Structure formats: structure tokens, C-alpha cells
Amino acid sequence: MAEPRTVRADANALNSEEIAALLPHRYPFALVDRILDYEPGQWAIGRKCVSRNEEFFCGHFPGQPVMPGVLILEALAQTGAVAALSLPENKGKLALFGGIKNARFRKQVTPGDVLTLHCELVEQHGPVGVGKASAWVDGKCAATAELTFVLTEAAANR
């Protein structure tokens, strides 16, 4: 597992409105609150502030709230999608999951945690690419995975 990238002094940051301009996800599936830094087509670092008010905590699990691992992976994928979709040639496209390999969950994520999400795009062949991703809480790795994505035209652009 590679150490996470650090945010640069001259960071390319995005707020929630700017993220919404790149990604089609909306509540309750917009899982990245902020992009702390990114390099178009290469990598992105995101942040997800995990609140007790998240809908999934109603059933996962009553009395012992734990963020579902699949939603951590989705937040990582959205972070990687920002890196991929921020390239001018990908404007207006949609990044879809193509696969997940070697996902490992190393720490429970609970209300009050702040997830720092890292995704580096390590290869791309045509519309198919792979990102190496990791999620961190307080300097401890919560999850890692290799995410495959496919870029396609968004429905409005077809």
C-alpha cells in the first residue's frame, strides 16, 4: 500500500458546487464534500465528513453506526472520477464502475470521522481505466482498493 499523497501548497481545490458540475451524483449519493487537491487525469484527494445524520446509519447498524464499506468504495470512486472527468476531453462524460479488485477494509468508519480519500489513476486504455484508491481516518488506513472505471457519454449527451 502506497503512502497517501499530500495536499500541495498551491492546491487545485473544488467545493461541493464545483464537484457537482463534474459529477452527476446528488443527495444522498454525493459522497465527496470537497476535493482538497487534484491533477487532472492523474489523481485526486477528497474529503468526506461522516455525520451521524447520514441516512445509512438508520439501518447500519442501530446502536452501533458503521459506514458501509461499499459507500467508502463509492466515495473513493467519486474522488477518482473527479481526476478523470476534469480533463477537457472528458467534459460531460460519465464514469461508471467497471470492477473492484483487492478491496480491504482495515478500520471502521463511524460518525464524526473525516475520511481523506485518495485515488491515483494508474492506467487507461481508451475509455477503460484503473485507479488505486485508499481512504484514511486520522492517519490510519480505513480501506484500500483497485477500482476499474469506464468512461461513457452521459445520457443527456447521447
GROMACS .gro file of C-alpha atoms in nm:
model
  158
    1MET     CA    1   0.000   0.000   0.000
    2ALA     CA    2   0.147   0.333  -0.107
    3GLU     CA    3   0.151   0.625   0.132
    4PRO     CA    4  -0.115   0.884   0.053
    5ARG     CA    5  -0.027   1.196  -0.141
    6THR     CA    6  -0.011   1.526   0.047
    7VAL     CA    7  -0.204   1.838  -0.046
    8ARG     CA    8   0.022   2.086  -0.226
    9ALA     CA    9   0.069   2.446  -0.112
   10ASP     CA   10  -0.080   2.563  -0.444
   11ALA     CA   11  -0.361   2.305  -0.435
   12ASN     CA   12  -0.632   2.273  -0.701
   13ALA     CA   13  -0.932   2.258  -0.467
   14LEU     CA   14  -1.301   2.213  -0.552
   15ASN     CA   15  -1.603   2.293  -0.336
   16SER     CA   16  -1.929   2.098  -0.344
   17GLU     CA   17  -2.079   2.308  -0.628
   18GLU     CA   18  -1.769   2.259  -0.842
   19ILE     CA   19  -1.777   1.884  -0.774
   20ALA     CA   20  -2.146   1.878  -0.875
   21ALA     CA   21  -2.052   2.043  -1.206
   22LEU     CA   22  -1.821   1.744  -1.283
   23LEU     CA   23  -2.014   1.454  -1.129
   24PRO     CA   24  -2.382   1.365  -1.173
   25HIS     CA   25  -2.421   1.234  -0.815
   26ARG     CA   26  -2.673   1.411  -0.597
   27TYR     CA   27  -2.803   1.363  -0.242
   28PRO     CA   28  -2.794   1.107  -0.092
   29PHE     CA   29  -2.521   0.968  -0.321
   30ALA     CA   30  -2.296   1.271  -0.350
   31LEU     CA   31  -2.035   1.135  -0.108
   32VAL     CA   32  -1.742   1.375  -0.154
   33ASP     CA   33  -1.776   1.704   0.032
   34ARG     CA   34  -1.462   1.867  -0.103
   35ILE     CA   35  -1.166   1.800  -0.330
   36LEU     CA   36  -0.858   1.912  -0.142
   37ASP     CA   37  -0.624   1.883  -0.441
   38TYR     CA   38  -0.610   1.710  -0.780
   39GLU     CA   39  -0.416   1.680  -1.100
   40PRO     CA   40  -0.650   1.635  -1.400
   41GLY     CA   41  -0.623   1.286  -1.545
   42GLN     CA   42  -0.381   1.172  -1.274
   43TRP     CA   43  -0.501   1.182  -0.911
   44ALA     CA   44  -0.734   1.346  -0.661
   45ILE     CA   45  -0.760   1.385  -0.284
   46GLY     CA   46  -1.111   1.423  -0.145
   47ARG     CA   47  -1.279   1.469   0.191
   48LYS     CA   48  -1.597   1.315   0.330
   49CYS     CA   49  -1.716   1.437   0.669
   50VAL     CA   50  -1.914   1.148   0.816
   51SER     CA   51  -2.217   1.279   1.004
   52ARG     CA   52  -2.448   1.096   1.244
   53ASN     CA   53  -2.730   1.226   1.023
   54GLU     CA   54  -2.634   1.011   0.722
   55GLU     CA   55  -2.937   0.809   0.612
   56PHE     CA   56  -2.747   0.479   0.600
   57PHE     CA   57  -2.684   0.493   0.976
   58CYS     CA   58  -3.058   0.434   1.036
   59GLY     CA   59  -3.008   0.069   0.946
   60HIS     CA   60  -2.629   0.014   0.952
   61PHE     CA   61  -2.634  -0.054   1.244
   62PRO     CA   62  -2.884   0.072   1.504
   63GLY     CA   63  -2.694   0.130   1.827
   64GLN     CA   64  -2.354   0.082   1.658
   65PRO     CA   65  -2.334   0.304   1.347
   66VAL     CA   66  -2.072   0.197   1.091
   67MET     CA   67  -2.035   0.343   0.742
   68PRO     CA   68  -2.093   0.064   0.488
   69GLY     CA   69  -1.776  -0.043   0.309
   70VAL     CA   70  -1.947  -0.019  -0.029
   71LEU     CA   71  -2.014   0.350   0.035
   72ILE     CA   72  -1.648   0.408   0.125
   73LEU     CA   73  -1.563   0.249  -0.212
   74GLU     CA   74  -1.821   0.470  -0.384
   75ALA     CA   75  -1.667   0.781  -0.222
   76LEU     CA   76  -1.325   0.667  -0.346
   77ALA     CA   77  -1.466   0.611  -0.696
   78GLN     CA   78  -1.621   0.959  -0.697
   79THR     CA   79  -1.283   1.104  -0.598
   80GLY     CA   80  -1.115   0.919  -0.885
   81ALA     CA   81  -1.393   1.030  -1.121
   82VAL     CA   82  -1.306   1.392  -1.044
   83ALA     CA   83  -0.949   1.325  -1.163
   84ALA     CA   84  -1.072   1.152  -1.481
   85LEU     CA   85  -1.357   1.388  -1.565
   86SER     CA   86  -1.160   1.707  -1.502
   87LEU     CA   87  -0.972   1.653  -1.829
   88PRO     CA   88  -1.120   1.879  -2.100
   89GLU     CA   89  -1.171   1.585  -2.339
   90ASN     CA   90  -1.386   1.410  -2.076
   91LYS     CA   91  -1.615   1.706  -2.005
   92GLY     CA   92  -1.977   1.590  -1.985
   93LYS     CA   93  -1.889   1.220  -1.969
   94LEU     CA   94  -1.992   0.973  -1.703
   95ALA     CA   95  -1.751   0.745  -1.513
   96LEU     CA   96  -1.909   0.407  -1.436
   97PHE     CA   97  -1.775   0.127  -1.216
   98GLY     CA   98  -1.618  -0.149  -1.423
   99GLY     CA   99  -1.486  -0.353  -1.132
  100ILE     CA  100  -1.335  -0.364  -0.785
  101LYS     CA  101  -1.026  -0.568  -0.700
  102ASN     CA  102  -0.849  -0.636  -0.374
  103ALA     CA  103  -1.083  -0.427  -0.157
  104ARG     CA  104  -0.974  -0.437   0.206
  105PHE     CA  105  -1.146  -0.273   0.500
  106ARG     CA  106  -0.900  -0.206   0.781
  107LYS     CA  107  -1.083   0.030   1.018
  108GLN     CA  108  -1.447   0.100   1.095
  109VAL     CA  109  -1.569   0.443   0.988
  110THR     CA  110  -1.815   0.594   1.234
  111PRO     CA  111  -1.999   0.925   1.288
  112GLY     CA  112  -1.761   1.213   1.346
  113ASP     CA  113  -1.483   1.063   1.133
  114VAL     CA  114  -1.335   1.263   0.849
  115LEU     CA  115  -1.240   1.040   0.556
  116THR     CA  116  -0.949   1.154   0.343
  117LEU     CA  117  -0.992   0.987   0.005
  118HIS     CA  118  -0.702   0.925  -0.232
  119CYS     CA  119  -0.730   0.791  -0.586
  120GLU     CA  120  -0.449   0.774  -0.838
  121LEU     CA  121  -0.530   0.682  -1.197
  122VAL     CA  122  -0.260   0.429  -1.283
  123GLU     CA  123  -0.362   0.315  -1.631
  124GLN     CA  124  -0.610   0.392  -1.904
  125HIS     CA  125  -0.675   0.220  -2.237
  126GLY     CA  126  -0.941   0.401  -2.435
  127PRO     CA  127  -1.246   0.451  -2.215
  128VAL     CA  128  -1.134   0.192  -1.953
  129GLY     CA  129  -0.908   0.290  -1.665
  130VAL     CA  130  -0.783   0.176  -1.327
  131GLY     CA  131  -0.740   0.374  -1.008
  132LYS     CA  132  -0.552   0.274  -0.692
  133ALA     CA  133  -0.750   0.410  -0.401
  134SER     CA  134  -0.724   0.442  -0.024
  135ALA     CA  135  -0.936   0.602   0.248
  136TRP     CA  136  -0.782   0.734   0.570
  137VAL     CA  137  -0.911   0.849   0.909
  138ASP     CA  138  -0.675   1.030   1.147
  139GLY     CA  139  -0.370   0.898   0.962
  140LYS     CA  140  -0.490   0.537   0.977
  141CYS     CA  141  -0.587   0.347   0.665
  142ALA     CA  142  -0.957   0.257   0.667
  143ALA     CA  143  -0.983   0.096   0.321
  144THR     CA  144  -0.790   0.021   0.003
  145ALA     CA  145  -0.899  -0.100  -0.340
  146GLU     CA  146  -0.819  -0.108  -0.708
  147LEU     CA  147  -1.110   0.045  -0.898
  148THR     CA  148  -1.180  -0.008  -1.266
  149PHE     CA  149  -1.389   0.254  -1.442
  150VAL     CA  150  -1.539   0.305  -1.786
  151LEU     CA  151  -1.594   0.649  -1.934
  152THR     CA  152  -1.912   0.682  -2.138
  153GLU     CA  153  -2.130   0.956  -2.276
  154ALA     CA  154  -2.379   1.090  -2.022
  155ALA     CA  155  -2.747   1.029  -2.108
  156ALA     CA  156  -2.806   1.398  -2.186
  157ASN     CA  157  -2.519   1.388  -2.439
  158ARG     CA  158  -2.632   1.074  -2.628
   0.00000   0.00000   0.00000
